[in-house]
């Protein structure tokens, strides 16, 4: 992040230090971390980190104001593609700062869990343009977001302005849960600073869970990334309380950039898992051994 953008974050950091007494008691950390050994790239390993850290700023006054710090990052031997989030949140709904794009709230990459390197290399298919430009080209998209939910529906909206990156964007996402079914959709529009439309990303998907099976499919339209449309597929079978088998992939328009994988995963209580996956992409077969943990 450039110096000018770091200076903009000083007021947020100052508020964080003013809340140190409440920090130890009210800190909330949620996310996932993984490390994966892979044969599909020159780099033998890749790490993945996706987390949010939250603590209140005015709890003693009864105000629902908090500071959220987070990151979505990959760690490779020669580079650290990432996006860092710093935002003030009101009532855990309205956020102002460097916020997560609503587009990323639903339908993540089917490769994220078992083949993190492919999720990184193919991030443009499932991730927001706002996110990939922060990761690949160090854009700093400031903005605001709003999230809300009912018993069955969760939705989010966000708007971003990236002076370093030269674009503005807005996105919407929603997820509907009912019984064994889950439906999700998201859209993101991108403009340059002249107001010219730079493209639209969209995705629409559904999943069904009926033990021991889970089946999911989604249509991906990475128009802002100038990539071919794709259909993502994800099927898993729970053999027992610890072991599951999975098949996953993205089938692209006219087979321009297809990728597939199969995996076996062993759960390590309480919140960790070890998986071994084999993938096929660009005619190359790769192996991935991944240790992941939710927290």
PDB file of N, CA, C and O in Angstrom, residues 28-29 39 43 57 70 75 87 112 117 119 122 131 144 146 151 167 179 212 217 232 252 254 269 290:
ATOM      1  N   UNK A  28     -12.769 -10.698  18.248  1.00  0.00           N
ATOM      2  CA  UNK A  28     -13.399 -11.801  17.524  1.00  0.00           C
ATOM      3  C   UNK A  28     -12.618 -12.045  16.243  1.00  0.00           C
ATOM      4  O   UNK A  28     -12.464 -11.149  15.414  1.00  0.00           O
ATOM      5  N   UNK A  29     -12.117 -13.252  16.092  1.00  0.00           N
ATOM      6  CA  UNK A  29     -11.318 -13.627  14.925  1.00  0.00           C
ATOM      7  C   UNK A  29     -11.997 -14.782  14.215  1.00  0.00           C
ATOM      8  O   UNK A  29     -12.355 -15.782  14.841  1.00  0.00           O
ATOM      9  N   UNK A  39       2.624 -29.588  -7.189  1.00  0.00           N
ATOM     10  CA  UNK A  39       3.543 -29.894  -8.289  1.00  0.00           C
ATOM     11  C   UNK A  39       3.191 -29.148  -9.562  1.00  0.00           C
ATOM     12  O   UNK A  39       3.826 -29.379 -10.591  1.00  0.00           O
ATOM     13  N   UNK A  43       6.951 -22.906  -8.034  1.00  0.00           N
ATOM     14  CA  UNK A  43       6.963 -22.775  -6.578  1.00  0.00           C
ATOM     15  C   UNK A  43       6.393 -24.051  -5.961  1.00  0.00           C
ATOM     16  O   UNK A  43       5.295 -24.477  -6.309  1.00  0.00           O
ATOM     17  N   UNK A  57     -15.371  -0.416  19.436  1.00  0.00           N
ATOM     18  CA  UNK A  57     -14.722   0.850  19.742  1.00  0.00           C
ATOM     19  C   UNK A  57     -15.503   1.678  20.759  1.00  0.00           C
ATOM     20  O   UNK A  57     -14.949   2.597  21.360  1.00  0.00           O
ATOM     21  N   UNK A  70      -8.848  -7.202   8.199  1.00  0.00           N
ATOM     22  CA  UNK A  70      -8.823  -8.525   7.598  1.00  0.00           C
ATOM     23  C   UNK A  70      -7.901  -8.588   6.405  1.00  0.00           C
ATOM     24  O   UNK A  70      -7.261  -7.597   6.025  1.00  0.00           O
ATOM     25  N   UNK A  75       0.448 -16.696  -0.201  1.00  0.00           N
ATOM     26  CA  UNK A  75       1.865 -16.553   0.129  1.00  0.00           C
ATOM     27  C   UNK A  75       2.656 -17.545  -0.708  1.00  0.00           C
ATOM     28  O   UNK A  75       2.511 -18.762  -0.558  1.00  0.00           O
ATOM     29  N   UNK A  87     -11.759  -1.362   8.041  1.00  0.00           N
ATOM     30  CA  UNK A  87     -13.032  -0.660   7.926  1.00  0.00           C
ATOM     31  C   UNK A  87     -13.649  -0.404   9.287  1.00  0.00           C
ATOM     32  O   UNK A  87     -13.488  -1.193  10.233  1.00  0.00           O
ATOM     33  N   UNK A 112     -10.554 -23.711  -4.101  1.00  0.00           N
ATOM     34  CA  UNK A 112      -9.970 -23.049  -2.929  1.00  0.00           C
ATOM     35  C   UNK A 112      -9.594 -24.032  -1.829  1.00  0.00           C
ATOM     36  O   UNK A 112      -8.543 -23.872  -1.190  1.00  0.00           O
ATOM     37  N   UNK A 117      -3.402 -23.442  -5.206  1.00  0.00           N
ATOM     38  CA  UNK A 117      -2.644 -22.794  -6.282  1.00  0.00           C
ATOM     39  C   UNK A 117      -3.534 -22.525  -7.491  1.00  0.00           C
ATOM     40  O   UNK A 117      -3.433 -21.475  -8.126  1.00  0.00           O
ATOM     41  N   UNK A 119      -6.780 -22.072  -7.347  1.00  0.00           N
ATOM     42  CA  UNK A 119      -7.687 -20.991  -6.950  1.00  0.00           C
ATOM     43  C   UNK A 119      -7.002 -19.643  -7.116  1.00  0.00           C
ATOM     44  O   UNK A 119      -7.627 -18.666  -7.531  1.00  0.00           O
ATOM     45  N   UNK A 122      -6.435 -18.976 -11.024  1.00  0.00           N
ATOM     46  CA  UNK A 122      -7.693 -18.795 -11.724  1.00  0.00           C
ATOM     47  C   UNK A 122      -8.654 -17.897 -10.926  1.00  0.00           C
ATOM     48  O   UNK A 122      -9.865 -17.979 -11.093  1.00  0.00           O
ATOM     49  N   UNK A 131     -11.116  -7.332  -6.141  1.00  0.00           N
ATOM     50  CA  UNK A 131     -10.146  -8.135  -5.387  1.00  0.00           C
ATOM     51  C   UNK A 131      -8.929  -8.492  -6.231  1.00  0.00           C
ATOM     52  O   UNK A 131      -7.782  -8.355  -5.785  1.00  0.00           O
ATOM     53  N   UNK A 144     -17.582   1.546   0.585  1.00  0.00           N
ATOM     54  CA  UNK A 144     -18.508   1.198   1.661  1.00  0.00           C
ATOM     55  C   UNK A 144     -19.301  -0.032   1.262  1.00  0.00           C
ATOM     56  O   UNK A 144     -19.437  -0.365   0.080  1.00  0.00           O
ATOM     57  N   UNK A 146     -22.769  -2.768   2.707  1.00  0.00           N
ATOM     58  CA  UNK A 146     -23.872  -3.010   3.620  1.00  0.00           C
ATOM     59  C   UNK A 146     -24.257  -4.473   3.516  1.00  0.00           C
ATOM     60  O   UNK A 146     -24.397  -5.021   2.407  1.00  0.00           O
ATOM     61  N   UNK A 151     -33.846 -15.066   8.307  1.00  0.00           N
ATOM     62  CA  UNK A 151     -33.690 -16.485   8.604  1.00  0.00           C
ATOM     63  C   UNK A 151     -33.210 -17.282   7.398  1.00  0.00           C
ATOM     64  O   UNK A 151     -32.498 -18.277   7.536  1.00  0.00           O
ATOM     65  N   UNK A 167     -10.154   2.633 -11.427  1.00  0.00           N
ATOM     66  CA  UNK A 167     -11.497   2.116 -11.696  1.00  0.00           C
ATOM     67  C   UNK A 167     -12.417   2.370 -10.510  1.00  0.00           C
ATOM     68  O   UNK A 167     -11.986   2.626  -9.381  1.00  0.00           O
ATOM     69  N   UNK A 179     -33.792 -25.535   3.768  1.00  0.00           N
ATOM     70  CA  UNK A 179     -33.659 -26.974   3.874  1.00  0.00           C
ATOM     71  C   UNK A 179     -32.344 -27.462   3.281  1.00  0.00           C
ATOM     72  O   UNK A 179     -31.267 -26.994   3.646  1.00  0.00           O
ATOM     73  N   UNK A 212     -25.245 -38.715   2.334  1.00  0.00           N
ATOM     74  CA  UNK A 212     -23.859 -38.245   2.452  1.00  0.00           C
ATOM     75  C   UNK A 212     -23.377 -37.394   1.268  1.00  0.00           C
ATOM     76  O   UNK A 212     -22.197 -37.126   1.159  1.00  0.00           O
ATOM     77  N   UNK A 217     -23.373 -26.466  -8.402  1.00  0.00           N
ATOM     78  CA  UNK A 217     -23.053 -26.024  -9.759  1.00  0.00           C
ATOM     79  C   UNK A 217     -23.282 -24.520  -9.841  1.00  0.00           C
ATOM     80  O   UNK A 217     -24.158 -23.979  -9.160  1.00  0.00           O
ATOM     81  N   UNK A 232     -18.986 -24.049 -13.135  1.00  0.00           N
ATOM     82  CA  UNK A 232     -18.232 -24.732 -12.085  1.00  0.00           C
ATOM     83  C   UNK A 232     -19.079 -25.853 -11.501  1.00  0.00           C
ATOM     84  O   UNK A 232     -20.301 -25.716 -11.351  1.00  0.00           O
ATOM     85  N   UNK A 252     -15.019 -24.318 -19.282  1.00  0.00           N
ATOM     86  CA  UNK A 252     -15.126 -23.004 -19.918  1.00  0.00           C
ATOM     87  C   UNK A 252     -15.715 -23.093 -21.321  1.00  0.00           C
ATOM     88  O   UNK A 252     -15.728 -24.160 -21.948  1.00  0.00           O
ATOM     89  N   UNK A 254     -16.225 -23.324 -25.011  1.00  0.00           N
ATOM     90  CA  UNK A 254     -15.413 -23.910 -26.077  1.00  0.00           C
ATOM     91  C   UNK A 254     -14.135 -24.563 -25.558  1.00  0.00           C
ATOM     92  O   UNK A 254     -13.165 -24.738 -26.296  1.00  0.00           O
ATOM     93  N   UNK A 269     -10.114 -33.097  13.919  1.00  0.00           N
ATOM     94  CA  UNK A 269     -10.821 -32.280  14.900  1.00  0.00           C
ATOM     95  C   UNK A 269      -9.852 -31.415  15.707  1.00  0.00           C
ATOM     96  O   UNK A 269      -8.701 -31.813  15.930  1.00  0.00           O
ATOM     97  N   UNK A 290      -2.739 -30.499   1.053  1.00  0.00           N
ATOM     98  CA  UNK A 290      -3.158 -29.255   1.690  1.00  0.00           C
ATOM     99  C   UNK A 290      -3.612 -29.487   3.115  1.00  0.00           C
ATOM    100  O   UNK A 290      -4.464 -30.359   3.380  1.00  0.00           O
TER     101      UNK A 290
END
